Amino acid sequence: MKAARPDVKTRAKFWSAQQDLLVTMSLIGINLAVFVYVTLRDPASLSGSGSIGSAQLGLTRAALDSGPVGFGLPGNEVYVSDGSDWYRLVTSGFLHFGILHLAFNLYFLYVLGRIIEPLIGRVKFLLVYVASLLAGSAGAIVLQPEGLHGGASGAVFGLLGLLFVGYYLRGINPFTTGIGTVLILNLVITFTIGGISIGGHLGGVIAGGLCALVVIPRRPGSFPPWAAYAWPVVIGLLSVAVTIYAVQNSWPA
């Protein structure tokens, strides 16, 4: 019986094949791990009033530009950045301001992941997620450069944009699926409630919609298979390029 068992590599492959939401659950796990880490370092982060995690992981143009810039009250800075903290383009997408902020984003990530990951596959799902995250960071820097940004909502809005445009391209009215209503409602909330990263949400949804043009094309076979993997990478790199240009040229003025 022992000799008849598949080897470890084969068993791992079978296990992986059974996990329809491997990337989705991994992203949720990373977000949870970051939140636990930040809360342990600064318990006030549980309610959204913490400063250590925000100062070290949050996104603001000042931390990307030539520093130094301090986070916190003058003379009592929690963290001092020397500038060029480009890692914040990614880490800000895993930082959340309080348990409610985390819960809402992870709920939508799970709901959308259940639809999209089995539909387009793990690798493309992850590429679209990262491209939307980077585009959300770019939008935040362009539209609200003085703000402190964080949260998975830019990437989540990208998933909403991907589904919305993808359904439309395939001849399905997004509003009959509920995705259109959810997207419009969240956009209304974005523009009417203070303290929300407008640029982050808009950047994410635009990137997701652009990704859908190739990842979920109007006619299957319209693009070579590799294009569905390359296109989100292009969107992500363009987003980083926009961010660099905006920081180096103080754009928009």
C-alpha atoms as a printed R data frame, in Angstrom:
    type eleno elety resid chain resno       x      y       z
1   ATOM     1    CA   MET     A     1   0.000  0.000   0.000
2   ATOM     2    CA   LYS     A     2   2.839  2.378   0.831
3   ATOM     3    CA   ALA     A     3   4.571  1.645  -2.460
4   ATOM     4    CA   ALA     A     4   1.369  2.325  -4.371
5   ATOM     5    CA   ARG     A     5   0.942  5.815  -2.921
6   ATOM     6    CA   PRO     A     6   1.832  8.702  -5.251
7   ATOM     7    CA   ASP     A     7   5.020 10.572  -4.430
8   ATOM     8    CA   VAL     A     8   4.961 13.913  -2.605
9   ATOM     9    CA   LYS     A     9   5.149 15.941  -5.829
10  ATOM    10    CA   THR     A    10   2.175 14.150  -7.336
11  ATOM    11    CA   ARG     A    11   0.118 14.449  -4.144
12  ATOM    12    CA   ALA     A    12   0.924 18.161  -4.004
13  ATOM    13    CA   LYS     A    13  -0.216 18.542  -7.620
14  ATOM    14    CA   PHE     A    14  -3.504 16.755  -6.879
15  ATOM    15    CA   TRP     A    15  -4.054 18.896  -3.778
16  ATOM    16    CA   SER     A    16  -3.342 22.081  -5.713
17  ATOM    17    CA   ALA     A    17  -5.770 21.071  -8.456
18  ATOM    18    CA   GLN     A    18  -8.549 20.766  -5.885
19  ATOM    19    CA   GLN     A    19  -8.045 24.277  -4.516
20  ATOM    20    CA   ASP     A    20 -10.273 26.480  -6.663
21  ATOM    21    CA   LEU     A    21  -9.547 29.580  -4.586
22  ATOM    22    CA   LEU     A    22  -5.874 29.105  -3.783
23  ATOM    23    CA   VAL     A    23  -4.806 32.622  -4.812
24  ATOM    24    CA   THR     A    24  -7.873 34.274  -3.313
25  ATOM    25    CA   MET     A    25  -7.390 32.612   0.055
26  ATOM    26    CA   SER     A    26  -3.646 33.297  -0.036
27  ATOM    27    CA   LEU     A    27  -4.284 37.015  -0.613
28  ATOM    28    CA   ILE     A    28  -6.808 37.031   2.217
29  ATOM    29    CA   GLY     A    29  -4.249 35.321   4.432
30  ATOM    30    CA   ILE     A    30  -1.555 37.882   3.618
31  ATOM    31    CA   ASN     A    31  -3.923 40.764   4.387
32  ATOM    32    CA   LEU     A    32  -4.889 39.152   7.686
33  ATOM    33    CA   ALA     A    33  -1.240 38.481   8.588
34  ATOM    34    CA   VAL     A    34  -0.270 42.103   7.928
35  ATOM    35    CA   PHE     A    35  -3.198 43.345  10.005
36  ATOM    36    CA   VAL     A    36  -2.285 41.057  12.918
37  ATOM    37    CA   TYR     A    37   1.358 42.140  12.723
38  ATOM    38    CA   VAL     A    38   0.458 45.835  12.698
39  ATOM    39    CA   THR     A    39  -2.073 45.412  15.527
40  ATOM    40    CA   LEU     A    40   0.428 43.567  17.708
41  ATOM    41    CA   ARG     A    41   2.884 46.417  17.249
42  ATOM    42    CA   ASP     A    42   0.236 49.089  17.756
43  ATOM    43    CA   PRO     A    43  -3.075 47.894  19.304
44  ATOM    44    CA   ALA     A    44  -4.732 51.174  18.315
45  ATOM    45    CA   SER     A    45  -4.641 49.893  14.719
46  ATOM    46    CA   LEU     A    46  -7.582 47.632  15.565
47  ATOM    47    CA   SER     A    47  -9.857 50.665  15.566
48  ATOM    48    CA   GLY     A    48  -8.054 52.437  12.754
49  ATOM    49    CA   SER     A    49  -6.275 55.025  14.899
50  ATOM    50    CA   GLY     A    50  -2.857 53.360  14.937
51  ATOM    51    CA   SER     A    51   0.117 55.086  13.410
52  ATOM    52    CA   ILE     A    52   3.037 52.650  13.232
53  ATOM    53    CA   GLY     A    53   1.652 50.486  10.428
54  ATOM    54    CA   SER     A    54   0.396 53.491   8.492
55  ATOM    55    CA   ALA     A    55   3.750 55.216   8.794
56  ATOM    56    CA   GLN     A    56   5.779 52.239   7.630
57  ATOM    57    CA   LEU     A    57   3.485 50.704   5.005
58  ATOM    58    CA   GLY     A    58   1.079 53.457   3.899
59  ATOM    59    CA   LEU     A    59   1.346 55.324   0.606
60  ATOM    60    CA   THR     A    60   1.928 59.054   0.288
61  ATOM    61    CA   ARG     A    61   3.825 61.034  -2.326
62  ATOM    62    CA   ALA     A    62   6.180 62.513   0.253
63  ATOM    63    CA   ALA     A    63   7.533 59.047   1.107
64  ATOM    64    CA   LEU     A    64   8.197 58.330  -2.580
65  ATOM    65    CA   ASP     A    65   9.934 61.644  -3.219
66  ATOM    66    CA   SER     A    66  13.374 62.588  -1.942
67  ATOM    67    CA   GLY     A    67  13.124 62.653   1.859
68  ATOM    68    CA   PRO     A    68  13.412 62.829   4.700
69  ATOM    69    CA   VAL     A    69   9.797 63.015   5.794
70  ATOM    70    CA   GLY     A    70   8.497 62.217   9.266
71  ATOM    71    CA   PHE     A    71   5.252 60.491  10.141
72  ATOM    72    CA   GLY     A    72   3.656 61.689  13.344
73  ATOM    73    CA   LEU     A    73   3.815 64.822  15.436
74  ATOM    74    CA   PRO     A    74   6.941 66.986  15.024
75  ATOM    75    CA   GLY     A    75   9.546 65.876  17.519
76  ATOM    76    CA   ASN     A    76   7.703 62.625  18.134
77  ATOM    77    CA   GLU     A    77   7.770 61.002  14.699
78  ATOM    78    CA   VAL     A    78   6.749 57.374  14.602
79  ATOM    79    CA   TYR     A    79   8.813 56.749  11.485
80  ATOM    80    CA   VAL     A    80  11.108 58.885   9.358
81  ATOM    81    CA   SER     A    81  11.384 58.075   5.666
82  ATOM    82    CA   ASP     A    82  14.429 59.022   3.614
83  ATOM    83    CA   GLY     A    83  12.241 59.062   0.520
84  ATOM    84    CA   SER     A    84  12.189 56.654  -2.414
85  ATOM    85    CA   ASP     A    85  10.104 54.135  -0.425
86  ATOM    86    CA   TRP     A    86   8.779 52.589  -3.633
87  ATOM    87    CA   TYR     A    87   7.830 49.397  -1.845
88  ATOM    88    CA   ARG     A    88   4.827 51.334  -0.558
89  ATOM    89    CA   LEU     A    89   3.168 50.983  -3.976
90  ATOM    90    CA   VAL     A    90   2.613 47.338  -2.994
91  ATOM    91    CA   THR     A    91   2.563 47.299   0.815
92  ATOM    92    CA   SER     A    92  -0.153 49.954   0.958
93  ATOM    93    CA   GLY     A    93  -2.459 47.459  -0.758
94  ATOM    94    CA   PHE     A    94  -2.182 45.156   2.257
95  ATOM    95    CA   LEU     A    95  -2.532 47.823   4.960
96  ATOM    96    CA   HIS     A    96  -5.949 48.473   6.512
97  ATOM    97    CA   PHE     A    97  -7.163 51.207   8.810
98  ATOM    98    CA   GLY     A    98  -9.192 49.268  11.345
99  ATOM    99    CA   ILE     A    99 -11.053 45.972  11.539
100 ATOM   100    CA   LEU     A   100 -14.105 47.219   9.595
101 ATOM   101    CA   HIS     A   101 -11.952 48.430   6.709
102 ATOM   102    CA   LEU     A   102 -10.286 45.017   6.604
103 ATOM   103    CA   ALA     A   103 -13.559 43.085   6.865
104 ATOM   104    CA   PHE     A   104 -15.280 44.920   4.002
105 ATOM   105    CA   ASN     A   105 -12.337 44.553   1.636
106 ATOM   106    CA   LEU     A   106 -11.724 40.882   2.391
107 ATOM   107    CA   TYR     A   107 -15.424 40.063   2.071
108 ATOM   108    CA   PHE     A   108 -15.545 41.548  -1.435
109 ATOM   109    CA   LEU     A   109 -12.227 39.908  -2.316
110 ATOM   110    CA   TYR     A   110 -13.649 36.517  -1.338
111 ATOM   111    CA   VAL     A   111 -16.945 37.026  -3.199
112 ATOM   112    CA   LEU     A   112 -15.238 38.230  -6.374
113 ATOM   113    CA   GLY     A   113 -12.472 35.660  -6.117
114 ATOM   114    CA   ARG     A   114 -15.054 32.838  -6.061
115 ATOM   115    CA   ILE     A   115 -16.279 34.053  -9.449
116 ATOM   116    CA   ILE     A   116 -13.106 35.189 -11.180
117 ATOM   117    CA   GLU     A   117 -10.338 32.814 -10.106
118 ATOM   118    CA   PRO     A   118 -12.046 29.645 -11.423
119 ATOM   119    CA   LEU     A   119 -13.108 31.603 -14.526
120 ATOM   120    CA   ILE     A   120  -9.715 32.883 -15.728
121 ATOM   121    CA   GLY     A   121  -7.271 30.750 -13.736
122 ATOM   122    CA   ARG     A   122  -4.925 31.443 -10.847
123 ATOM   123    CA   VAL     A   123  -2.039 33.102 -12.644
124 ATOM   124    CA   LYS     A   124  -4.164 35.541 -14.631
125 ATOM   125    CA   PHE     A   125  -6.243 36.285 -11.539
126 ATOM   126    CA   LEU     A   126  -3.110 37.163  -9.576
127 ATOM   127    CA   LEU     A   127  -1.714 39.270 -12.425
128 ATOM   128    CA   VAL     A   128  -4.959 41.259 -12.721
129 ATOM   129    CA   TYR     A   129  -5.028 41.731  -8.945
130 ATOM   130    CA   VAL     A   130  -1.453 43.065  -8.846
131 ATOM   131    CA   ALA     A   131  -1.999 45.280 -11.894
132 ATOM   132    CA   SER     A   132  -5.115 46.782 -10.280
133 ATOM   133    CA   LEU     A   133  -3.275 47.279  -6.990
134 ATOM   134    CA   LEU     A   134  -0.456 49.178  -8.746
135 ATOM   135    CA   ALA     A   135  -2.961 51.209 -10.776
136 ATOM   136    CA   GLY     A   136  -4.793 52.078  -7.567
137 ATOM   137    CA   SER     A   137  -1.530 53.331  -6.086
138 ATOM   138    CA   ALA     A   138  -0.920 55.418  -9.207
139 ATOM   139    CA   GLY     A   139  -4.403 56.923  -9.047
140 ATOM   140    CA   ALA     A   140  -3.971 57.750  -5.371
141 ATOM   141    CA   ILE     A   141  -0.679 59.562  -6.004
142 ATOM   142    CA   VAL     A   142  -2.058 61.498  -8.976
143 ATOM   143    CA   LEU     A   143  -5.413 62.568  -7.496
144 ATOM   144    CA   GLN     A   144  -4.638 62.759  -3.763
145 ATOM   145    CA   PRO     A   145  -0.859 63.115  -3.425
146 ATOM   146    CA   GLU     A   146  -0.968 64.576   0.078
147 ATOM   147    CA   GLY     A   147  -3.166 61.826   1.494
148 ATOM   148    CA   LEU     A   148  -2.101 58.668   3.306
149 ATOM   149    CA   HIS     A   149  -3.443 55.667   1.407
150 ATOM   150    CA   GLY     A   150  -3.908 52.010   2.262
151 ATOM   151    CA   GLY     A   151  -6.231 49.080   1.689
152 ATOM   152    CA   ALA     A   152  -7.026 46.327  -0.789
153 ATOM   153    CA   SER     A   153  -9.907 48.316  -2.266
154 ATOM   154    CA   GLY     A   154  -7.937 49.449  -5.330
155 ATOM   155    CA   ALA     A   155  -7.285 45.821  -6.289
156 ATOM   156    CA   VAL     A   156 -10.860 44.832  -5.376
157 ATOM   157    CA   PHE     A   157 -12.236 47.608  -7.577
158 ATOM   158    CA   GLY     A   158 -10.010 46.216 -10.318
159 ATOM   159    CA   LEU     A   159 -11.737 42.843  -9.986
160 ATOM   160    CA   LEU     A   160 -15.108 44.584 -10.177
161 ATOM   161    CA   GLY     A   161 -13.981 46.437 -13.308
162 ATOM   162    CA   LEU     A   162 -12.737 43.194 -14.861
163 ATOM   163    CA   LEU     A   163 -16.089 41.474 -14.310
164 ATOM   164    CA   PHE     A   164 -18.139 44.469 -15.420
165 ATOM   165    CA   VAL     A   165 -16.296 44.900 -18.724
166 ATOM   166    CA   GLY     A   166 -15.887 41.145 -19.197
167 ATOM   167    CA   TYR     A   167 -19.624 40.534 -18.899
168 ATOM   168    CA   TYR     A   168 -20.326 43.379 -21.325
169 ATOM   169    CA   LEU     A   169 -17.839 42.030 -23.868
170 ATOM   170    CA   ARG     A   170 -19.463 38.607 -23.713
171 ATOM   171    CA   GLY     A   171 -22.916 40.097 -24.355
172 ATOM   172    CA   ILE     A   172 -24.167 39.949 -20.766
173 ATOM   173    CA   ASN     A   173 -25.731 43.014 -19.181
174 ATOM   174    CA   PRO     A   174 -23.650 43.548 -15.995
175 ATOM   175    CA   PHE     A   175 -26.676 45.011 -14.221
176 ATOM   176    CA   THR     A   176 -28.586 41.748 -14.565
177 ATOM   177    CA   THR     A   177 -25.818 39.984 -12.629
178 ATOM   178    CA   GLY     A   178 -25.656 42.444  -9.734
179 ATOM   179    CA   ILE     A   179 -22.036 43.357 -10.533
180 ATOM   180    CA   GLY     A   180 -23.076 46.587 -12.246
181 ATOM   181    CA   THR     A   181 -25.192 47.690  -9.294
182 ATOM   182    CA   VAL     A   182 -22.430 46.883  -6.803
183 ATOM   183    CA   LEU     A   183 -19.872 48.810  -8.853
184 ATOM   184    CA   ILE     A   184 -22.068 51.905  -9.267
185 ATOM   185    CA   LEU     A   185 -23.043 51.867  -5.593
186 ATOM   186    CA   ASN     A   186 -19.411 51.660  -4.501
187 ATOM   187    CA   LEU     A   187 -18.417 54.459  -6.866
188 ATOM   188    CA   VAL     A   188 -21.166 56.652  -5.391
189 ATOM   189    CA   ILE     A   189 -19.880 55.868  -1.896
190 ATOM   190    CA   THR     A   190 -16.340 56.669  -3.057
191 ATOM   191    CA   PHE     A   191 -17.307 60.190  -4.097
192 ATOM   192    CA   THR     A   192 -19.735 60.994  -1.267
193 ATOM   193    CA   ILE     A   193 -18.004 59.744   1.878
194 ATOM   194    CA   GLY     A   194 -14.873 61.447   3.142
195 ATOM   195    CA   GLY     A   195 -11.646 59.646   3.953
196 ATOM   196    CA   ILE     A   196 -11.807 57.336   0.924
197 ATOM   197    CA   SER     A   197  -9.035 57.050  -1.653
198 ATOM   198    CA   ILE     A   198 -10.857 58.269  -4.759
199 ATOM   199    CA   GLY     A   199  -7.777 57.877  -6.925
200 ATOM   200    CA   GLY     A   200  -7.135 54.399  -5.579
201 ATOM   201    CA   HIS     A   201 -10.620 53.212  -6.463
202 ATOM   202    CA   LEU     A   202 -10.681 54.856  -9.893
203 ATOM   203    CA   GLY     A   203  -7.201 53.634 -10.797
204 ATOM   204    CA   GLY     A   204  -8.098 50.095  -9.804
205 ATOM   205    CA   VAL     A   205 -11.383 49.929 -11.705
206 ATOM   206    CA   ILE     A   206  -9.826 51.402 -14.856
207 ATOM   207    CA   ALA     A   207  -6.981 48.873 -14.746
208 ATOM   208    CA   GLY     A   208  -9.398 45.986 -14.234
209 ATOM   209    CA   GLY     A   209 -11.551 47.119 -17.140
210 ATOM   210    CA   LEU     A   210  -8.510 47.422 -19.409
211 ATOM   211    CA   CYS     A   211  -7.316 43.964 -18.377
212 ATOM   212    CA   ALA     A   212 -10.704 42.506 -19.331
213 ATOM   213    CA   LEU     A   213 -10.220 43.587 -22.956
214 ATOM   214    CA   VAL     A   214  -7.597 40.861 -23.414
215 ATOM   215    CA   VAL     A   215  -8.121 38.509 -20.461
216 ATOM   216    CA   ILE     A   216 -11.869 38.125 -21.197
217 ATOM   217    CA   PRO     A   217 -12.112 39.225 -24.859
218 ATOM   218    CA   ARG     A   218 -15.327 39.671 -26.805
219 ATOM   219    CA   ARG     A   219 -14.525 36.632 -28.941
220 ATOM   220    CA   PRO     A   220 -12.474 33.745 -27.519
221 ATOM   221    CA   GLY     A   221  -9.292 33.328 -29.548
222 ATOM   222    CA   SER     A   222  -9.063 37.024 -30.460
223 ATOM   223    CA   PHE     A   223  -5.589 37.167 -28.923
224 ATOM   224    CA   PRO     A   224  -2.775 34.616 -28.602
225 ATOM   225    CA   PRO     A   225  -2.837 32.777 -25.234
226 ATOM   226    CA   TRP     A   226   0.267 34.538 -23.936
227 ATOM   227    CA   ALA     A   227  -1.365 37.966 -24.370
228 ATOM   228    CA   ALA     A   228  -3.759 37.321 -21.477
229 ATOM   229    CA   TYR     A   229  -0.723 36.990 -19.200
230 ATOM   230    CA   ALA     A   230   1.342 39.800 -20.726
231 ATOM   231    CA   TRP     A   231  -1.389 42.451 -20.845
232 ATOM   232    CA   PRO     A   232  -1.915 42.757 -17.045
233 ATOM   233    CA   VAL     A   233   1.881 43.000 -16.670
234 ATOM   234    CA   VAL     A   234   1.889 45.882 -19.165
235 ATOM   235    CA   ILE     A   235  -0.931 47.614 -17.250
236 ATOM   236    CA   GLY     A   236   0.989 47.217 -13.994
237 ATOM   237    CA   LEU     A   237   4.243 48.562 -15.469
238 ATOM   238    CA   LEU     A   238   2.420 51.532 -17.033
239 ATOM   239    CA   SER     A   239   0.892 52.276 -13.625
240 ATOM   240    CA   VAL     A   240   4.317 52.309 -12.003
241 ATOM   241    CA   ALA     A   241   5.606 54.561 -14.800
242 ATOM   242    CA   VAL     A   242   2.743 57.014 -14.232
243 ATOM   243    CA   THR     A   243   3.521 57.063 -10.505
244 ATOM   244    CA   ILE     A   244   7.222 57.732 -11.109
245 ATOM   245    CA   TYR     A   245   6.418 60.548 -13.538
246 ATOM   246    CA   ALA     A   246   3.910 62.098 -11.142
247 ATOM   247    CA   VAL     A   247   6.391 62.023  -8.242
248 ATOM   248    CA   GLN     A   248   9.423 63.276 -10.146
249 ATOM   249    CA   ASN     A   249   7.544 66.075 -11.897
250 ATOM   250    CA   SER     A   250   5.153 66.984  -9.060
251 ATOM   251    CA   TRP     A   251   2.303 66.212 -11.442
252 ATOM   252    CA   PRO     A   252  -0.389 67.337 -11.400
253 ATOM   253    CA   ALA     A   253   0.777 70.667 -10.018
